PDB file of C-alpha atoms in Angstrom:
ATOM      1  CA  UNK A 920     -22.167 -53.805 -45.818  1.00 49.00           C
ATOM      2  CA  UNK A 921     -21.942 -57.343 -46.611  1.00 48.00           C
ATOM      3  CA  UNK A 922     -22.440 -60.393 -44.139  1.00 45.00           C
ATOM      4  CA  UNK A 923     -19.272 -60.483 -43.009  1.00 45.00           C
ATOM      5  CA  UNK A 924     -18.898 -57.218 -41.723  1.00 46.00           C
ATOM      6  CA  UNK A 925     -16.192 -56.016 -43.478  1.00 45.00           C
ATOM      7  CA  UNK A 926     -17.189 -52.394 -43.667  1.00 45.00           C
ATOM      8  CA  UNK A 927     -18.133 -52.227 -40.191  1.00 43.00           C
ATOM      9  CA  UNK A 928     -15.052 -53.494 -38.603  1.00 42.00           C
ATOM     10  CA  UNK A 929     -13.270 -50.523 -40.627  1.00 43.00           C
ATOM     11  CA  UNK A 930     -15.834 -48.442 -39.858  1.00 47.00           C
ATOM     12  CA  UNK A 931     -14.879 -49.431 -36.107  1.00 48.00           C
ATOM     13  CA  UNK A 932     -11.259 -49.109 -36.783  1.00 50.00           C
ATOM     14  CA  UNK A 933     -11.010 -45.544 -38.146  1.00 47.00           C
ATOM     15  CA  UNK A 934     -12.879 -44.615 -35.122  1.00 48.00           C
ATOM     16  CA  UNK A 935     -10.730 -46.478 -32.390  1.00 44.00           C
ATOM     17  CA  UNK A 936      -7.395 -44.138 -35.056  1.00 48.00           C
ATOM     18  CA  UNK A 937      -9.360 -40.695 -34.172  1.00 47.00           C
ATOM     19  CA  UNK A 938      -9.713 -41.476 -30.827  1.00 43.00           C
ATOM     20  CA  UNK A 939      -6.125 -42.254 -30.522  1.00 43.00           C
ATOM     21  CA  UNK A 940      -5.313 -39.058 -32.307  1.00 37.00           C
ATOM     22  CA  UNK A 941      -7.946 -36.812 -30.234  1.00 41.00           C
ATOM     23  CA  UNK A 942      -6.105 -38.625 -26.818  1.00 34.00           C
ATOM     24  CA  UNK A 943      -2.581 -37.748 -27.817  1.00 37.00           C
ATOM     25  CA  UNK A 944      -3.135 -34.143 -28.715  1.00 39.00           C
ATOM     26  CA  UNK A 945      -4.627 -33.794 -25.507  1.00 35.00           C
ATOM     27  CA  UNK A 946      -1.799 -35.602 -24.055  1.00 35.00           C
ATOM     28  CA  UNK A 947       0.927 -32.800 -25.741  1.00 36.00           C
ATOM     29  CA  UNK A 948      -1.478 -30.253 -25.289  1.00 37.00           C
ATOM     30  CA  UNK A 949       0.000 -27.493 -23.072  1.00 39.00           C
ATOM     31  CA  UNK A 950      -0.662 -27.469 -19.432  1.00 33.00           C
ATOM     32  CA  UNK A 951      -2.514 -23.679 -18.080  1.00 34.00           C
ATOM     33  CA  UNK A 952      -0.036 -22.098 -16.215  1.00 32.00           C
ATOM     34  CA  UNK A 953      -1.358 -20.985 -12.522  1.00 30.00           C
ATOM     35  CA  UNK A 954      -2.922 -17.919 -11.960  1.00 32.00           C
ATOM     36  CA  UNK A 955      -1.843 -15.357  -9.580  1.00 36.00           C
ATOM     37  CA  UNK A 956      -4.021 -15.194  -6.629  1.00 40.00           C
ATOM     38  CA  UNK A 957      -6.238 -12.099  -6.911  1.00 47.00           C
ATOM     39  CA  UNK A 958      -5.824  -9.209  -4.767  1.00 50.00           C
ATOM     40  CA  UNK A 959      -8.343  -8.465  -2.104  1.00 58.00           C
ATOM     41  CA  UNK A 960     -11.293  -6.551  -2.740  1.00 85.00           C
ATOM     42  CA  UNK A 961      -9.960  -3.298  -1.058  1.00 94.00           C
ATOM     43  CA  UNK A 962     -11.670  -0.902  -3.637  1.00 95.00           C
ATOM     44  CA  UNK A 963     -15.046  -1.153  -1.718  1.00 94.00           C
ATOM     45  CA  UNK A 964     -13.906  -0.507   1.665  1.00 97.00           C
ATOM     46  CA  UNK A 965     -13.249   3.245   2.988  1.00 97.00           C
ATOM     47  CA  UNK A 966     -12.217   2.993   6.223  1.00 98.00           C
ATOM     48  CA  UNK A 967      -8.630   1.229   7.078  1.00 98.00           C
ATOM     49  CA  UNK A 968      -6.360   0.442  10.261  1.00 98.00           C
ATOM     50  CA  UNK A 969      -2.889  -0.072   9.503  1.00 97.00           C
ATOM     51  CA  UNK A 970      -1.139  -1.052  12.642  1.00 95.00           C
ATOM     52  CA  UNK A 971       2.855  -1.661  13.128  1.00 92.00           C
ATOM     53  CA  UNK A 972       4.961  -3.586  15.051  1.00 86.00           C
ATOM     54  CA  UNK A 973       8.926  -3.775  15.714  1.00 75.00           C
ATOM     55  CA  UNK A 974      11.635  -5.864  15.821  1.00 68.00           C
ATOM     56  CA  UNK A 975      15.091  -5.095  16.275  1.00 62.00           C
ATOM     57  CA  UNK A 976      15.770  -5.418  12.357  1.00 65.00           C
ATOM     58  CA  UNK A 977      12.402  -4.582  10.733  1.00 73.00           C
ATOM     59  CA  UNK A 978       9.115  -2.849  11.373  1.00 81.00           C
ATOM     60  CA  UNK A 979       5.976  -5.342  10.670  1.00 90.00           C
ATOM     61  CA  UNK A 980       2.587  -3.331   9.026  1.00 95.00           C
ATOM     62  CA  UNK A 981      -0.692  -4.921   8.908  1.00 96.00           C
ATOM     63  CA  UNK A 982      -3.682  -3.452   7.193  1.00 97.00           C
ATOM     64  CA  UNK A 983      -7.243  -4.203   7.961  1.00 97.00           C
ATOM     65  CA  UNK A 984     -10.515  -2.945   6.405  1.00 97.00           C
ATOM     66  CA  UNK A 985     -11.800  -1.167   9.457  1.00 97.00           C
ATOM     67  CA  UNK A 986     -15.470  -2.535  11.220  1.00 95.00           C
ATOM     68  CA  UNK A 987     -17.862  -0.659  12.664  1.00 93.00           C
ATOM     69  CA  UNK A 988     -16.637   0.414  16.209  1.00 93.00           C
ATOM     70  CA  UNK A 989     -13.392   1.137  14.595  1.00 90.00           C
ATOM     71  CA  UNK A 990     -11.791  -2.131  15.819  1.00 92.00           C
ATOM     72  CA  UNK A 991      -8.865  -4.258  13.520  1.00 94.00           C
ATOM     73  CA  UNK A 992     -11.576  -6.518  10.872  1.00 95.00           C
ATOM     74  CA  UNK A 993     -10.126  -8.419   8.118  1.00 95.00           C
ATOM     75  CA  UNK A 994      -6.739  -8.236   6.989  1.00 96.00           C
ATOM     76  CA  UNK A 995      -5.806  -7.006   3.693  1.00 96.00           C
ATOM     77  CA  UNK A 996      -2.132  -6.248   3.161  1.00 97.00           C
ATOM     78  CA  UNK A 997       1.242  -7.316   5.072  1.00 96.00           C
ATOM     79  CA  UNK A 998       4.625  -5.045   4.190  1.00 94.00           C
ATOM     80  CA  UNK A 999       7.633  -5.010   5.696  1.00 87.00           C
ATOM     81  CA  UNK A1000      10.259  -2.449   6.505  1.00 81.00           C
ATOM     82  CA  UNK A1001      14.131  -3.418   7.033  1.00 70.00           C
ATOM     83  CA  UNK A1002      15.408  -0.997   9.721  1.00 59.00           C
ATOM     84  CA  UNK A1003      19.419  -1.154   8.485  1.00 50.00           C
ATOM     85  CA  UNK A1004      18.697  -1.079   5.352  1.00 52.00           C
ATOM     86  CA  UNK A1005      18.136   1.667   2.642  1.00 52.00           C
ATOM     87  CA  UNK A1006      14.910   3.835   2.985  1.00 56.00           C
ATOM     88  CA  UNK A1007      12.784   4.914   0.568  1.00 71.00           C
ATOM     89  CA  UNK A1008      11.359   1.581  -0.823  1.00 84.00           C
ATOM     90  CA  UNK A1009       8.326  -0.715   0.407  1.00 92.00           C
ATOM     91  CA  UNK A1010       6.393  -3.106  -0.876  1.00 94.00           C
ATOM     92  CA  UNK A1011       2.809  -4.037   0.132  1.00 96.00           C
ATOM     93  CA  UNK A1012       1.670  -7.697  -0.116  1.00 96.00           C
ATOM     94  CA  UNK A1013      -1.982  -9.440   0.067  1.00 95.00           C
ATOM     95  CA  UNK A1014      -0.860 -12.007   2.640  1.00 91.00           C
ATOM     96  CA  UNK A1015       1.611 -12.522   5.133  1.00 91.00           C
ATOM     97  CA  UNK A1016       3.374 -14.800   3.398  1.00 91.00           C
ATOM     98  CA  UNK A1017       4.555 -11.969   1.037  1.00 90.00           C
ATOM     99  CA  UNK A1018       4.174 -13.736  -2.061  1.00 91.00           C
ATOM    100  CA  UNK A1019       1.681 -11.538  -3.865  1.00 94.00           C
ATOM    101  CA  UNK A1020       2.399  -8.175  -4.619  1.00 96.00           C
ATOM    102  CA  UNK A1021      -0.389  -5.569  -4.207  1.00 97.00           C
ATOM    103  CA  UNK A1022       1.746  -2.688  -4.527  1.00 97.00           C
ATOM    104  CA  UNK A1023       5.257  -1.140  -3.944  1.00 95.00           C
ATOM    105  CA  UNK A1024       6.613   2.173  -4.168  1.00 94.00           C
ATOM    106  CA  UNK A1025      10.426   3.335  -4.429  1.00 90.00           C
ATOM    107  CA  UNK A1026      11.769   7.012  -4.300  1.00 88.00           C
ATOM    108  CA  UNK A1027      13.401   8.923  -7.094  1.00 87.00           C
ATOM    109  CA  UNK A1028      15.346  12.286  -7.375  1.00 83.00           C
ATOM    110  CA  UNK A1029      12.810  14.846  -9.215  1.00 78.00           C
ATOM    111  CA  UNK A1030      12.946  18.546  -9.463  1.00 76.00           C
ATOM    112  CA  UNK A1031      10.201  18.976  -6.362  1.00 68.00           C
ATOM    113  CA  UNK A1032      12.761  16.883  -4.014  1.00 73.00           C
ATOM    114  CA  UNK A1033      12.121  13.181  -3.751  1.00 83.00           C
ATOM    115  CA  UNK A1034       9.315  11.491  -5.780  1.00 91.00           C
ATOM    116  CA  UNK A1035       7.831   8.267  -4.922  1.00 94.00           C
ATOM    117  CA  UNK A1036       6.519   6.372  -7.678  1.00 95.00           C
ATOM    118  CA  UNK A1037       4.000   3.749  -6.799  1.00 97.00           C
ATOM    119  CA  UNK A1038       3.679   0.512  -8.621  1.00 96.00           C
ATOM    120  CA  UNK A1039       1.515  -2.724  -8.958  1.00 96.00           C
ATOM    121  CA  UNK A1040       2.861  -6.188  -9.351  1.00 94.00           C
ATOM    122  CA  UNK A1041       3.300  -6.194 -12.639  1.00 95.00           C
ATOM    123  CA  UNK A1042       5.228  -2.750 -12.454  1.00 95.00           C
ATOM    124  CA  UNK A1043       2.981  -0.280 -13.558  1.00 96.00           C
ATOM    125  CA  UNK A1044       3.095   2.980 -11.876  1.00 96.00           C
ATOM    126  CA  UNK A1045      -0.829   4.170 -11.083  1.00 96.00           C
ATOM    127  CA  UNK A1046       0.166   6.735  -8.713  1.00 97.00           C
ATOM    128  CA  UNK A1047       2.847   9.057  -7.013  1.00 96.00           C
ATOM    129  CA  UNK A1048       3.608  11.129  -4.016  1.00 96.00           C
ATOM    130  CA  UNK A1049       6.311  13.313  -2.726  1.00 94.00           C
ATOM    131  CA  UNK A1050       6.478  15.880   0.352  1.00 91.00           C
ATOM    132  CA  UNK A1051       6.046  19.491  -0.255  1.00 89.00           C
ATOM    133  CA  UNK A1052       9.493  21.139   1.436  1.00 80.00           C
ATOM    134  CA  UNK A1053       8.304  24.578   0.747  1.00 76.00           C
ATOM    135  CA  UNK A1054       4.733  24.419   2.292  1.00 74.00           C
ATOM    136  CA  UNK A1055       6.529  21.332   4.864  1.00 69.00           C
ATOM    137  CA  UNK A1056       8.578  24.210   6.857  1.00 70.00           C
ATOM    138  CA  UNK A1057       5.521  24.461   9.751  1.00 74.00           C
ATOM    139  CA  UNK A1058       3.408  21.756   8.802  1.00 83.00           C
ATOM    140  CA  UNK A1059       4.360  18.672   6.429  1.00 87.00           C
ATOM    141  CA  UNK A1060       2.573  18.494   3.251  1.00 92.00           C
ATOM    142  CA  UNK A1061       1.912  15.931   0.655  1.00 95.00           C
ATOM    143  CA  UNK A1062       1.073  15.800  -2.977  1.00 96.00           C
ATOM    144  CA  UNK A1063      -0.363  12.486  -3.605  1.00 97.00           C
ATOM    145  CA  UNK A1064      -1.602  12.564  -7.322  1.00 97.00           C
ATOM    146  CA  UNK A1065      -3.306   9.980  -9.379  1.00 96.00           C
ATOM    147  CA  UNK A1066      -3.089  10.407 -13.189  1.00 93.00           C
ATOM    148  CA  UNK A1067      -6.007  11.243 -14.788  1.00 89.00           C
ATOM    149  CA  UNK A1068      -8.481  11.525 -11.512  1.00 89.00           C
ATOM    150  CA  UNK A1069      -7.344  13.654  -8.479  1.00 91.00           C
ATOM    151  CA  UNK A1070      -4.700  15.810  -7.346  1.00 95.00           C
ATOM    152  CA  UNK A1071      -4.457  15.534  -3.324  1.00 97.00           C
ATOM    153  CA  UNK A1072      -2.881  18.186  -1.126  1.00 96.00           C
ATOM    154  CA  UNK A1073      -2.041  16.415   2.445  1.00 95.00           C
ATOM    155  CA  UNK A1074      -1.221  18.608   5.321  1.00 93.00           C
ATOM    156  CA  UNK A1075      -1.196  18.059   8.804  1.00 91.00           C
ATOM    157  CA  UNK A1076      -4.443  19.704  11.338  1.00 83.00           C
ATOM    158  CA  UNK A1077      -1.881  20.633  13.795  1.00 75.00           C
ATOM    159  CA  UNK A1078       1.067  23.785  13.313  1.00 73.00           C
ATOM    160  CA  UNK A1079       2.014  22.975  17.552  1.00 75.00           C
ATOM    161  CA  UNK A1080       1.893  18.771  16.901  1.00 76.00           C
ATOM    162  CA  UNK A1081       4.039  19.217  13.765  1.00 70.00           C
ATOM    163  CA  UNK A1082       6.701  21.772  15.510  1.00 73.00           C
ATOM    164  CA  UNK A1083       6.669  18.554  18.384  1.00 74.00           C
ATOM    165  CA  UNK A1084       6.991  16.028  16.117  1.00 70.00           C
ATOM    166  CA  UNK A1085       9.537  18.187  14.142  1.00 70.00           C
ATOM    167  CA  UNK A1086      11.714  18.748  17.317  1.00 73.00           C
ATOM    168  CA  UNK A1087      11.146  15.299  18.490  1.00 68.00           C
ATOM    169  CA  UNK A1088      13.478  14.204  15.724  1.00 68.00           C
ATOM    170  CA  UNK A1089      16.258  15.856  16.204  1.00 71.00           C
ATOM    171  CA  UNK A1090      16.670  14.764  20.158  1.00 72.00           C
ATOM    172  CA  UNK A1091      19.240  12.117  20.481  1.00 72.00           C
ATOM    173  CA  UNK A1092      17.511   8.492  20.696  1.00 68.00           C
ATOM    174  CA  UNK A1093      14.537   9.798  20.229  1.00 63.00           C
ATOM    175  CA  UNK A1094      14.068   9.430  16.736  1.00 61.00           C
ATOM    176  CA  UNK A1095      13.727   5.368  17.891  1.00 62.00           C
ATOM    177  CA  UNK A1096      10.742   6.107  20.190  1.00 65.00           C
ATOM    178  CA  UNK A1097       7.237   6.314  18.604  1.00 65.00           C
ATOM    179  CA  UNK A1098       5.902   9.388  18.650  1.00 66.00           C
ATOM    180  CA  UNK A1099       2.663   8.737  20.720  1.00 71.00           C
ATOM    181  CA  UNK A1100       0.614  11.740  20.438  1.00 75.00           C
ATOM    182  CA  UNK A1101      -1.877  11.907  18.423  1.00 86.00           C
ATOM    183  CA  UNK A1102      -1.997  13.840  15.092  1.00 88.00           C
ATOM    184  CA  UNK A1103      -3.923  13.871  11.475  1.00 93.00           C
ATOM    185  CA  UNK A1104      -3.374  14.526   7.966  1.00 95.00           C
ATOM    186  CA  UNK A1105      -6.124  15.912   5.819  1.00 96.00           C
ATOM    187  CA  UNK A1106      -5.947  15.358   2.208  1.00 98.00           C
ATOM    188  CA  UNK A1107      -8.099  17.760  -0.550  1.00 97.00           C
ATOM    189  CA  UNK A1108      -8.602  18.806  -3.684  1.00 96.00           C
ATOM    190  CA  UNK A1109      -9.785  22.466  -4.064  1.00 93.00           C
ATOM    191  CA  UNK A1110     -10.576  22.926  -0.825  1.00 92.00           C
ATOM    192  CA  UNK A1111     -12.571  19.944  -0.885  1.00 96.00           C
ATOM    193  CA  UNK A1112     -11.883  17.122   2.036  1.00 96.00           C
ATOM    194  CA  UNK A1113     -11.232  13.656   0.213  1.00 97.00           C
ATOM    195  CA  UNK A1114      -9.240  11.186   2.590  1.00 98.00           C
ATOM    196  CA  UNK A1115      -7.594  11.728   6.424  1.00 98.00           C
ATOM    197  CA  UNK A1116      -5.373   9.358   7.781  1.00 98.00           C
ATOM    198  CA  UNK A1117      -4.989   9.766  11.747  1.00 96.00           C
ATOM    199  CA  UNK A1118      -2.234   8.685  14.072  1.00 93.00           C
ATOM    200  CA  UNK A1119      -3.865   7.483  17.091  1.00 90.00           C
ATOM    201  CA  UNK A1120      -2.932   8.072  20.709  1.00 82.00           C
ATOM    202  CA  UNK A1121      -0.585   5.305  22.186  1.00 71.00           C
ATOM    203  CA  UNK A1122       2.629   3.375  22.849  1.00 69.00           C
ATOM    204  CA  UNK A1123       1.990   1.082  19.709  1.00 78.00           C
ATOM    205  CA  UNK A1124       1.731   2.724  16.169  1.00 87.00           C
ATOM    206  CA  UNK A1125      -1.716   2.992  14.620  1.00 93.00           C
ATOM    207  CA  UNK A1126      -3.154   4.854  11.701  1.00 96.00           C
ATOM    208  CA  UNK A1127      -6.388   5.053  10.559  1.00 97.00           C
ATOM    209  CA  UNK A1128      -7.322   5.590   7.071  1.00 98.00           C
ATOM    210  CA  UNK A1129     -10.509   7.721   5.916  1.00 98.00           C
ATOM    211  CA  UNK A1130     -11.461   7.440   2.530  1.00 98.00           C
ATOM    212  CA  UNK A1131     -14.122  10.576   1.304  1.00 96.00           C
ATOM    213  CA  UNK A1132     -14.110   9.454  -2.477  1.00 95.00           C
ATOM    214  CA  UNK A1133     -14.578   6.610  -4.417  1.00 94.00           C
ATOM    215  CA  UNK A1134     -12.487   7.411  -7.621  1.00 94.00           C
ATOM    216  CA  UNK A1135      -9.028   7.280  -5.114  1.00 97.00           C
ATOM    217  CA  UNK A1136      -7.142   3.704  -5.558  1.00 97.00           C
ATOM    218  CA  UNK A1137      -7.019   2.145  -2.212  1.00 97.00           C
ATOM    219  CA  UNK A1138      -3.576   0.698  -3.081  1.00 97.00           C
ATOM    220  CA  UNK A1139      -2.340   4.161  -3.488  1.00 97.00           C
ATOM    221  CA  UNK A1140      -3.950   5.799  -0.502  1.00 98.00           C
ATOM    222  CA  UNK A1141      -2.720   2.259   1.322  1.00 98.00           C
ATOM    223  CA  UNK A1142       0.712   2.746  -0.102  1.00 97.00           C
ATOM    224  CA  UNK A1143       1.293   6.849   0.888  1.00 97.00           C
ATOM    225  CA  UNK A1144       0.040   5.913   4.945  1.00 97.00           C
ATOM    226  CA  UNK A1145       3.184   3.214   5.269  1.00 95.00           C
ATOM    227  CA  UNK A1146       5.503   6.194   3.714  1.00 93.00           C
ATOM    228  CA  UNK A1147       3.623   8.786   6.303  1.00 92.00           C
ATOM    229  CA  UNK A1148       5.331   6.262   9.140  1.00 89.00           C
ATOM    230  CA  UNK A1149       8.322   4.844   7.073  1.00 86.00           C
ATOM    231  CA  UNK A1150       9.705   7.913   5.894  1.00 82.00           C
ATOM    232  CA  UNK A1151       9.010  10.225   8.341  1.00 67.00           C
ATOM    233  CA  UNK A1152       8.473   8.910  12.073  1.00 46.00           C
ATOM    234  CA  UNK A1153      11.287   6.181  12.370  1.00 41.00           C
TER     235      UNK A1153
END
C-alpha cells in the first residue's frame, strides 16, 4: 500500500460492490410461503366427546378430548353437516373457523354397498368404512379398516335398542327427533375389544369415544362417530 492509500480505498470499494450484491439477492430472494397450521395433537388422547347441535339448515359437531370426570375438555375438531343438502360427505376441521382440514370422508358405490373413503387435507385416503347390510338386519354393523394395521368389526350391544332405533325411523316426523336413548357400538378385531363409541342418554346428541389401542388413527375413529350420527340417526 502506498501513502496515499490507493489500495485501501479499492480494497474498501470492492467490499461496499459485495455487499451491494449480497443485499440485492436477498432482496429477489423468494419469500417462504406460510405454513399450514398443524393439526392438534389428537393421537395421544383416547377418550373423546363429540357433541351436536342443530339449526334449521345444518347440524353443528364439536369434538373434545375428554377429562377426567368425563366432562367436554379441549376442543379438537369442528364439522359441519348441511341438512338439505346431499348426504354422504363431511369434512372435519381443527378450528371453528373451518379453515384447516383434519379430515373428510365422502361415500362411494362398492360391491359391499356404500364405501366411505376417508381422507386428510391433502387428499390421501388413510382409512375406510362402510355398514355391513347382511350382519346390519338386527343389529347395525361396521367395518372400519385401516390399511396395513387393523380390521374393526362395529356392532351395536343392544338387538331390542337397534329394533327401536330401527322402527323409530320409519315413523313419520320422527326421523327429525333425536333418538334419546341410550345405546353403544363396540368395535373388535378377533374377538378382541379395541374402541366403543356410546350415545348418551338425553335430549341433546352426545357420543363418547373409547379408544382401546394405540395403533387406530384418531382422525379415522373421529371421522366414522360423525357418520354413526350423520348417516344413520338424522
Amino acid at each position: 500500500m502506498d501513502s496515499t492509500g490507493t489500495e485501501s480505498s479499492a480494497g474498501t470499494g470492492a467490499e461496499k460492490d459485495r455487499a451491494a450484491v449480497s443485499l440485492t439477492r436477498a432482496t429477489l430472494a423468494p419469500v417462504p410461503a406460510p405454513t399450514t397450521a398443524e393439526a392438534p395433537d389428537i393421537q395421544s388422547h383416547d377418550t373423546f366427546v363429540i357433541k351436536k347441535t342443530l339449526s334449521l339448515t345444518a347440524g353443528e359437531y364439536v369434538v373434545s378430548v375428554a377429562r377426567p370426570d368425563g366432562s367436554e375438555g379441549e376442543p379438537v375438531a369442528y364439522a359441519r353437516e348441511k341438512r338439505l343438502s346431499l348426504r354422504g360427505q363431511v369434512t372435519v376441521y381443527t378450528d371453528a373457523s373451518r379453515k384447516s382440514v383434519l379430515a373428510a370422508f365422502k361415500g362411494r358405490d362398492h360391491e359391499v354397498g356404500y364405501m366411505y373413503d376417508v381422507r386428510d387435507a391433502s387428499g390421501q385416503s388413510f382409512g375406510s368404512f362402510y355398514e355391513d347390510a347382511g350382519a346390519s338386519f338386527l343389529r347395525r354393523t361396521w367395518q372400519v379398516r385401516q390399511p396395513g394395521t387393523m380390521k374393526l368389526t362395529g356392532r351395536e350391544n343392544s338387538r331390542v335398542v337397534a329394533f327401536v332405533r330401527f322402527v323409530w325411523e320409519f315413523v313419520p316426523y320422527l326421523e327429525y327427533v333425536p333418538f334419546i336413548w341410550p345405546y353403544r357400538f363396540q368395535y373388535t378385531e378377533s374377538g378382541k375389544p379395541l374402541m366403543t363409541v356410546t350415545k348418551k342418554l338425553g335430549l341433546h346428541t352426545r357420543y363418547v369415544l373409547e379408544i382401546l389401542a394405540p395403533d387406530i388413527d384418531r382422525r379415522l375413529a373421529i371421522a366414522h362417530t360423525l357418520a354413526l350420527d350423520a348417516l344413520e340417526v338424522d
